[in-house]
mmCIF file of C-alpha atoms in Angstrom:
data_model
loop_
_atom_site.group_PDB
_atom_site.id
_atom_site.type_symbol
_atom_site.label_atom_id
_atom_site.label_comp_id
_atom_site.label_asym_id
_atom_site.label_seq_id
_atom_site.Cartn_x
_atom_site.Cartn_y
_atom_site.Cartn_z
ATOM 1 C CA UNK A 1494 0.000 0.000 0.000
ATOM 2 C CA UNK A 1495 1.236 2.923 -1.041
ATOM 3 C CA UNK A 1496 1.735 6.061 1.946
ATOM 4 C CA UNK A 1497 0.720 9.840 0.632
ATOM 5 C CA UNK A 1498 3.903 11.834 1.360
ATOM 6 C CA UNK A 1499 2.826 14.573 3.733
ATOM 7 C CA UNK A 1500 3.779 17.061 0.708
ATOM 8 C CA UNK A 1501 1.208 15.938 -0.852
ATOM 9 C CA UNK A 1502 -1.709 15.679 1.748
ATOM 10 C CA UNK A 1503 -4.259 18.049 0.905
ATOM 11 C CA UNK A 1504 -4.249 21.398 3.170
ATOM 12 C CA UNK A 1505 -6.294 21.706 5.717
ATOM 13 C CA UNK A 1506 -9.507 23.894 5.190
ATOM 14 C CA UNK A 1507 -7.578 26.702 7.339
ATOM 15 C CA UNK A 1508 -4.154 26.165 5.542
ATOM 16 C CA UNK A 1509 -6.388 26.531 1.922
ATOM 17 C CA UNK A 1510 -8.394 29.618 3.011
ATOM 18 C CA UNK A 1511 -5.415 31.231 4.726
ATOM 19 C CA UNK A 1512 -3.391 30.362 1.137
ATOM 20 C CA UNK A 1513 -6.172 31.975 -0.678
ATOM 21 C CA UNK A 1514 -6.353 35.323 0.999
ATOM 22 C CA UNK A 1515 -2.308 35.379 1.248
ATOM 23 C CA UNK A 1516 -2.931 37.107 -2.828
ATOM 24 C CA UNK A 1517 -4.877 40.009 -1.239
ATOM 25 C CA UNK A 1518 -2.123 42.327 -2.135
ATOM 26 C CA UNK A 1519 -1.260 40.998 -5.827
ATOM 27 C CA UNK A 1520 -4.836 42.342 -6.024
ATOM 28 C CA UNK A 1521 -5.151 45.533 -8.520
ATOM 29 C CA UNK A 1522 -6.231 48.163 -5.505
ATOM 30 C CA UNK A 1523 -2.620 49.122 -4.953
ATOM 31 C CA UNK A 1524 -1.750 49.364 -8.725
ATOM 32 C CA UNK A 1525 -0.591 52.994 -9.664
ATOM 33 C CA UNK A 1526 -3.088 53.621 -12.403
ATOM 34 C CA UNK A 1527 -6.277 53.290 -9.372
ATOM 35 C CA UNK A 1528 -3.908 55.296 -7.022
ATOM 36 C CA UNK A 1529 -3.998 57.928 -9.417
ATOM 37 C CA UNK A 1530 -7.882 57.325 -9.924
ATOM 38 C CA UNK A 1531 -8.413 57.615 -5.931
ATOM 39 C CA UNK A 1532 -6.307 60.843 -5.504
ATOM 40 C CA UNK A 1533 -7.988 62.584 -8.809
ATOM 41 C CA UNK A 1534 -4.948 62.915 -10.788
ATOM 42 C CA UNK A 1535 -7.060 61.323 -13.529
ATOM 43 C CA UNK A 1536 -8.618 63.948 -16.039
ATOM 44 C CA UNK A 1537 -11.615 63.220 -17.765
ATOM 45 C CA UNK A 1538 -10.032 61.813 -20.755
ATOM 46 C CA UNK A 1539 -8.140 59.194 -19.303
ATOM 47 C CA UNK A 1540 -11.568 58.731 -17.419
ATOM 48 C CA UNK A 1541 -13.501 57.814 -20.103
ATOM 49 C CA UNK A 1542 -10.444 55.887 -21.259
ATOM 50 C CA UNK A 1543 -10.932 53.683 -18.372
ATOM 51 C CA UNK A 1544 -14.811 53.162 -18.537
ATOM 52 C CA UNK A 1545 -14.608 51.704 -22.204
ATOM 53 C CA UNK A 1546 -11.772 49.548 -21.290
ATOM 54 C CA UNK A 1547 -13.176 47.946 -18.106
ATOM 55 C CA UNK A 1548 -16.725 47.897 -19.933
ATOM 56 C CA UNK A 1549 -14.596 45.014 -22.264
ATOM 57 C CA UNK A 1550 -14.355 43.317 -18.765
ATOM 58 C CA UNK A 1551 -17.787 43.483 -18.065
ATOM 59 C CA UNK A 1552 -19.353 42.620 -21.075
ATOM 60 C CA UNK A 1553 -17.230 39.153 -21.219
ATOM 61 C CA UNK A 1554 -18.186 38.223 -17.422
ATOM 62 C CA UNK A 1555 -20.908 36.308 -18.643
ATOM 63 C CA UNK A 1556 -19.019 34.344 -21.461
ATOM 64 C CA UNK A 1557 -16.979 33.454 -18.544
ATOM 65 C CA UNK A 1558 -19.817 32.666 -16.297
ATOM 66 C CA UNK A 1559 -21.303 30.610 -19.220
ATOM 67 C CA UNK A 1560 -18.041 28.748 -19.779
ATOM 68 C CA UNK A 1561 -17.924 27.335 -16.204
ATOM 69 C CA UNK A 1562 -21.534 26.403 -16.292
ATOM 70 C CA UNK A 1563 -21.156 24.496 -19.586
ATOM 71 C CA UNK A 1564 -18.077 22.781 -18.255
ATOM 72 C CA UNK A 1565 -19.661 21.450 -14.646
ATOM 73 C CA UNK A 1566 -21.213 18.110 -14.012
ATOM 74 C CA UNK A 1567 -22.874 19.463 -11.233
ATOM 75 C CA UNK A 1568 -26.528 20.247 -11.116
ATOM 76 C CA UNK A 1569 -26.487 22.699 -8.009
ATOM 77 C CA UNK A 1570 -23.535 24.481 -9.001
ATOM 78 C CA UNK A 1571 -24.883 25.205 -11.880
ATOM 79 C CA UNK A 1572 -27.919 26.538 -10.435
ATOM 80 C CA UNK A 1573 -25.944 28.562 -8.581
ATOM 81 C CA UNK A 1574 -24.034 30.148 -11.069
ATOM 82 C CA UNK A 1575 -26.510 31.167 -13.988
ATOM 83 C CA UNK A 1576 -27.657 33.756 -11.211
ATOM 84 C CA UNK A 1577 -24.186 35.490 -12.117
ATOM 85 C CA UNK A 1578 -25.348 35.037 -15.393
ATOM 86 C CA UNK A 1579 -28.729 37.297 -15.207
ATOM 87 C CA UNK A 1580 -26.741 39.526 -12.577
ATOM 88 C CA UNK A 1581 -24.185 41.193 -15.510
ATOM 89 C CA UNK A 1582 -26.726 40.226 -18.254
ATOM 90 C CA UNK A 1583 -29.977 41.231 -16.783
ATOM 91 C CA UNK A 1584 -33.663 40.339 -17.029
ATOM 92 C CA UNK A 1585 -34.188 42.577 -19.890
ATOM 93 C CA UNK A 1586 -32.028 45.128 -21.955
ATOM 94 C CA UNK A 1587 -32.460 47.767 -19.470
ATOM 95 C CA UNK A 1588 -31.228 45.508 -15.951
ATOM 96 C CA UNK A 1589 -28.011 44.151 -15.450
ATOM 97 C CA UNK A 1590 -24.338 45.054 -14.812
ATOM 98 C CA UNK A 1591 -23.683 45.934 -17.939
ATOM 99 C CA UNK A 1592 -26.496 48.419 -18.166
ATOM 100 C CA UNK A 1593 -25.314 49.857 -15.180
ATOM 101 C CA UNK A 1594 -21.856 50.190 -16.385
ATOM 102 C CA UNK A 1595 -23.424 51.407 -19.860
ATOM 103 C CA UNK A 1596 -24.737 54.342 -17.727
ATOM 104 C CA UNK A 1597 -21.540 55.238 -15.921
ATOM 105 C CA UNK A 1598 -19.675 55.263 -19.153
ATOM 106 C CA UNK A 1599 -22.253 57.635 -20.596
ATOM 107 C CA UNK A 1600 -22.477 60.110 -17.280
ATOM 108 C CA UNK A 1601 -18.313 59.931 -17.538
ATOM 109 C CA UNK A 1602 -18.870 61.635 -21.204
ATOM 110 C CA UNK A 1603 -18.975 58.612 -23.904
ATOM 111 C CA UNK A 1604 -21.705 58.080 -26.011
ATOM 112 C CA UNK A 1605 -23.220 54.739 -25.900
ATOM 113 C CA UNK A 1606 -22.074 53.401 -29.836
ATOM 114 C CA UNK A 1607 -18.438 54.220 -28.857
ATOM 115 C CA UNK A 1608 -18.618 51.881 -26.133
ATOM 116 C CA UNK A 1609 -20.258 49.511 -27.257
ATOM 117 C CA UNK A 1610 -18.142 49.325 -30.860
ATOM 118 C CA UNK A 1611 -15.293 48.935 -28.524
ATOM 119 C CA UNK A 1612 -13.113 51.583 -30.704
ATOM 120 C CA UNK A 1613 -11.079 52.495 -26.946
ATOM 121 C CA UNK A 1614 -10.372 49.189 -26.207
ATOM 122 C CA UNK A 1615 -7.111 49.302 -25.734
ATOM 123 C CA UNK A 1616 -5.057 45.658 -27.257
ATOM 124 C CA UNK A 1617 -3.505 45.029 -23.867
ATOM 125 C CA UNK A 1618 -6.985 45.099 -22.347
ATOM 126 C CA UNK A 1619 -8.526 42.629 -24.883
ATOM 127 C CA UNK A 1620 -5.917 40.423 -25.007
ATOM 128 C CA UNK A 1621 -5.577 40.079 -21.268
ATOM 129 C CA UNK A 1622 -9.555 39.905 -21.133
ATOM 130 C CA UNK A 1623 -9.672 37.490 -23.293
ATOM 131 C CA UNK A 1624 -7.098 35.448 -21.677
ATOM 132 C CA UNK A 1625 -9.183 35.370 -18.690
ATOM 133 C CA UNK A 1626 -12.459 34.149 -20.995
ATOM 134 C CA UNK A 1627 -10.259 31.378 -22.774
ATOM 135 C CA UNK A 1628 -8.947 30.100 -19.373
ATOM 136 C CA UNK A 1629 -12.475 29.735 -18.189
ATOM 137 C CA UNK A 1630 -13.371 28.073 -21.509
ATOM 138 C CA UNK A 1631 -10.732 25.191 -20.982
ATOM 139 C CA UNK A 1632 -9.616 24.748 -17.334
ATOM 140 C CA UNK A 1633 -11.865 22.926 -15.178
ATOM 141 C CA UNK A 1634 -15.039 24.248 -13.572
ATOM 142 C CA UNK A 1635 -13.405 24.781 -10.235
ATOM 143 C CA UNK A 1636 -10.254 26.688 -11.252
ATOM 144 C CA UNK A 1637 -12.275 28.649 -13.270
ATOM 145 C CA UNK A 1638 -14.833 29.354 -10.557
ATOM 146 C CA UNK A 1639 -11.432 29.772 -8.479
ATOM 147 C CA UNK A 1640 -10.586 33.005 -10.649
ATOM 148 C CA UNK A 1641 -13.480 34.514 -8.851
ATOM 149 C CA UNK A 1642 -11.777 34.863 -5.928
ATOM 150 C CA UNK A 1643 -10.730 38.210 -6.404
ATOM 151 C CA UNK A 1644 -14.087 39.173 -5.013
ATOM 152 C CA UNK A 1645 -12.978 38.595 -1.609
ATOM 153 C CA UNK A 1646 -10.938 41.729 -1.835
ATOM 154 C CA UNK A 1647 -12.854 43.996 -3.612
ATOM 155 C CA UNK A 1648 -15.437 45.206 -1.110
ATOM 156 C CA UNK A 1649 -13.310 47.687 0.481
ATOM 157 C CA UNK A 1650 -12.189 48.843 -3.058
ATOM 158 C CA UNK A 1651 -15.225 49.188 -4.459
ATOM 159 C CA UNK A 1652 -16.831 51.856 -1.532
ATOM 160 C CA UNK A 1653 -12.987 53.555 -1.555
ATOM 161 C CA UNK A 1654 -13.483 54.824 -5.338
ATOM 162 C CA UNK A 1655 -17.041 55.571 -5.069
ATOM 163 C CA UNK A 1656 -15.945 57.566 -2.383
ATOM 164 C CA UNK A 1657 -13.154 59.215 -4.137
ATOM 165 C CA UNK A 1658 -14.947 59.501 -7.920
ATOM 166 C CA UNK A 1659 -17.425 61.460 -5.800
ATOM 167 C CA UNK A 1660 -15.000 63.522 -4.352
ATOM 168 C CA UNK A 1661 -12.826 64.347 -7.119
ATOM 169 C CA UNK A 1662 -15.363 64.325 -9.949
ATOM 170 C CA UNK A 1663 -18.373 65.693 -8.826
ATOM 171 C CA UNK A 1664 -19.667 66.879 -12.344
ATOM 172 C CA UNK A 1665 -20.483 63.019 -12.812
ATOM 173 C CA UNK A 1666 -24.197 62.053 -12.242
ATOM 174 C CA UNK A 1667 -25.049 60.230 -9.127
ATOM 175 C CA UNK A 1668 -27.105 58.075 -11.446
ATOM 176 C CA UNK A 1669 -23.569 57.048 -12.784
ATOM 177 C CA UNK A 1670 -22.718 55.676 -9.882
ATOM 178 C CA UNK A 1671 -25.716 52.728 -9.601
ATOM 179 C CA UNK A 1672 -22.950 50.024 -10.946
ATOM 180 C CA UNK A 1673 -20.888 50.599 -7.425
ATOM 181 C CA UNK A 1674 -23.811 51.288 -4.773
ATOM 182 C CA UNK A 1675 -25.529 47.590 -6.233
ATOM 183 C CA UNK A 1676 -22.358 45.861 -6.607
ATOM 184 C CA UNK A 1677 -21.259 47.423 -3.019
ATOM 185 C CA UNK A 1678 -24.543 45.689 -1.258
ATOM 186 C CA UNK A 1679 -23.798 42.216 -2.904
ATOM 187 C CA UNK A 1680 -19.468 41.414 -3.522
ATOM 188 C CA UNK A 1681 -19.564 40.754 0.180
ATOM 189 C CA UNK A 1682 -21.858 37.911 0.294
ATOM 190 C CA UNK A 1683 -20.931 36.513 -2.778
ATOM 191 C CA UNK A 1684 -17.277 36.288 -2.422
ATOM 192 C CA UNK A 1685 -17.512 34.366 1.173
ATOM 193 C CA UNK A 1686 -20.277 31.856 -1.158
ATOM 194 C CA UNK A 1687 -17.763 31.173 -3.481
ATOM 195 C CA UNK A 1688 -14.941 30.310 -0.836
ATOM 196 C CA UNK A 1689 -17.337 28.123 0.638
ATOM 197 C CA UNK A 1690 -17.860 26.456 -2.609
ATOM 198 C CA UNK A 1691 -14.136 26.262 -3.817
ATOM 199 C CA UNK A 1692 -12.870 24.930 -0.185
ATOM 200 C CA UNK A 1693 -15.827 22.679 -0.679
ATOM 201 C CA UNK A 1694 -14.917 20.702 -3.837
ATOM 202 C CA UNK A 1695 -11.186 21.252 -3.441
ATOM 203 C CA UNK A 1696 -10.708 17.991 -1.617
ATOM 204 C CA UNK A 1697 -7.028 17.087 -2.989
ATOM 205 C CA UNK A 1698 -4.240 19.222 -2.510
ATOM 206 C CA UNK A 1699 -3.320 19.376 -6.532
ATOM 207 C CA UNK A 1700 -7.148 20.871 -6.544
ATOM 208 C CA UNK A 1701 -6.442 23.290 -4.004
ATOM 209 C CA UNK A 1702 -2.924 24.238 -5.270
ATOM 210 C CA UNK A 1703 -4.315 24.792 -9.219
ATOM 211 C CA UNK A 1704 -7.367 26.977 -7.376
ATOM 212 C CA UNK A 1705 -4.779 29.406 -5.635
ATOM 213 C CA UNK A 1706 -2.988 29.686 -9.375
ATOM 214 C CA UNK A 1707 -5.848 30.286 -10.395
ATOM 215 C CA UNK A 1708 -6.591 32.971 -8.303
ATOM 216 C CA UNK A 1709 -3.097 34.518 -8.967
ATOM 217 C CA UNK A 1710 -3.954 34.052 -12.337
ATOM 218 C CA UNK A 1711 -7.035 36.439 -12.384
ATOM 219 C CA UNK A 1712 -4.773 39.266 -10.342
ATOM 220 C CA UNK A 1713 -2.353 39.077 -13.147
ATOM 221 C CA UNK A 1714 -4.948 39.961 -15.731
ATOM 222 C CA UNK A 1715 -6.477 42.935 -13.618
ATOM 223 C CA UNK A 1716 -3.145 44.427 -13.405
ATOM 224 C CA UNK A 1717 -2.445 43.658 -17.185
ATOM 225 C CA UNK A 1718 -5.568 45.656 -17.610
ATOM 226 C CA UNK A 1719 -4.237 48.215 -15.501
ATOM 227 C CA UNK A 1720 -0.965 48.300 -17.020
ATOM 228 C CA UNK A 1721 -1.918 48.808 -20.336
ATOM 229 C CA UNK A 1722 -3.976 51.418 -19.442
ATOM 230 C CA UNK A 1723 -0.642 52.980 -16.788
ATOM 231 C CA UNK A 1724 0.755 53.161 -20.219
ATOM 232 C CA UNK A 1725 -1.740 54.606 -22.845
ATOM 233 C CA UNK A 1726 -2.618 57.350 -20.551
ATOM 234 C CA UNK A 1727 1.571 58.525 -20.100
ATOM 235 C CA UNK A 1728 2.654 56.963 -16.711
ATOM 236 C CA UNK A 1729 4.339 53.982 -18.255
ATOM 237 C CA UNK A 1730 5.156 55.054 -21.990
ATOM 238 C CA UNK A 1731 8.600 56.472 -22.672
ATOM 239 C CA UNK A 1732 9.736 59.615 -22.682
ATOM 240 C CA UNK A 1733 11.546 61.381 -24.992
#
């Protein structure tokens, strides 16, 4: 009979949550492109450059959602999941996420068909967005719901730049501002749902060890989005 080295014994559910949270701070809340967001350096062009590019994000949340439930054997989890489905997509062309980030883009100063045409998309978002889509698409169900993660640490994040758009930009429309105060009232409980899930299913230590890459994988392609946009708006790009 053969013994399972202790290197291999899966962690215990304190030693896998505890590994999980240890990528708080690869998270993208520290990156210098939101620093400059939160202290107002930003000016309303590179504003607006930043609401079409994370719209690109939002817009392929469900494809990603999608992916995960077509790649689960699991009946409950995928009852679970289409409800992130609906949430970005909606009820109806007027609900959603993506409505609500529709709206902030347009009180920020786009109009609706450049957003939506996704001419400001810059190539380092798409590519790392699409990255993220493609990984959901052919990892398993669990790393993919893994990548998720990230929603443990975005709570605090999320209330810090409403508080600090509102500050520094007070020309945009409260009614702008609808995709934060809903997502505010709801990352909370859905990011401790998911850890319950992932610690659930995790059961090997290989499992648990591909779920925290995965994790680290989805902080690497917020800051890629985040870098590419640290360099289209003149933080990162040369100078002469």
């Amino acid at each position: 009979m053969s013994v399972t080295r202790e290197a291999d014994a899966p962690w215990s559910e304190a030693e896998f949550r505890q590994a999980l949270h240890a990528l708080e701070p690869s998270y993208w809340d520290r990156h210098p492109f939101h620093r400059r967001m939160h202290e107002g350096q930003l000016d309303k062009g590179e504003l607006r450059l930043w609401a079409a590019n994370r719209w690109y994000y939002q817009r392929c949340l469900p494809q990603k959602d999608a992916a995960i439930v077509a790649n689960c054997p699991l009946p409950d989890v995928r009852r679970q999941w289409l409800s992130r489905i609906v949430y970005h997509d909606g009820t109806d062309a007027s609900s959603g996420g993506a409505e609500k980030w529709l709206r902030l883009a347009e009180a920020v100063g786009l109009e609706r068909d450049e957003v939506l045409d996704e001419r400001l998309v810059l190539p380092g978002t798409r590519f790392a967005v699409d990255a993220y889509v493609d990984f959901a698409r052919r990892r398993p169900w669990l790393e993919a719901a893994a990548s998720g993660l990230t929603e443990l640490f975005s709570p605090g994040l999320l209330a810090h730049r409403l508080g600090r758009l509102r500050e520094h930009h007070p020309w945009i429309a409260e009614e702008g501002f609808e995709y934060f105060t809903a997502r505010i009232e709801v990352v909370g409980p859905e990011g401790r749902s998911l850890l319950d899930l992932v610690v659930r299913h995790a059961v090997t230590r290989e499992q648990q060890a591909a779920c925290v890459r995965a994790l680290a994988f989805k902080c690497q392609v917020l800051t890629a989005v985040l870098d590419s946009l640290d360099y289209h708006t003149g933080n990162g790009a040369p100078r002469s």
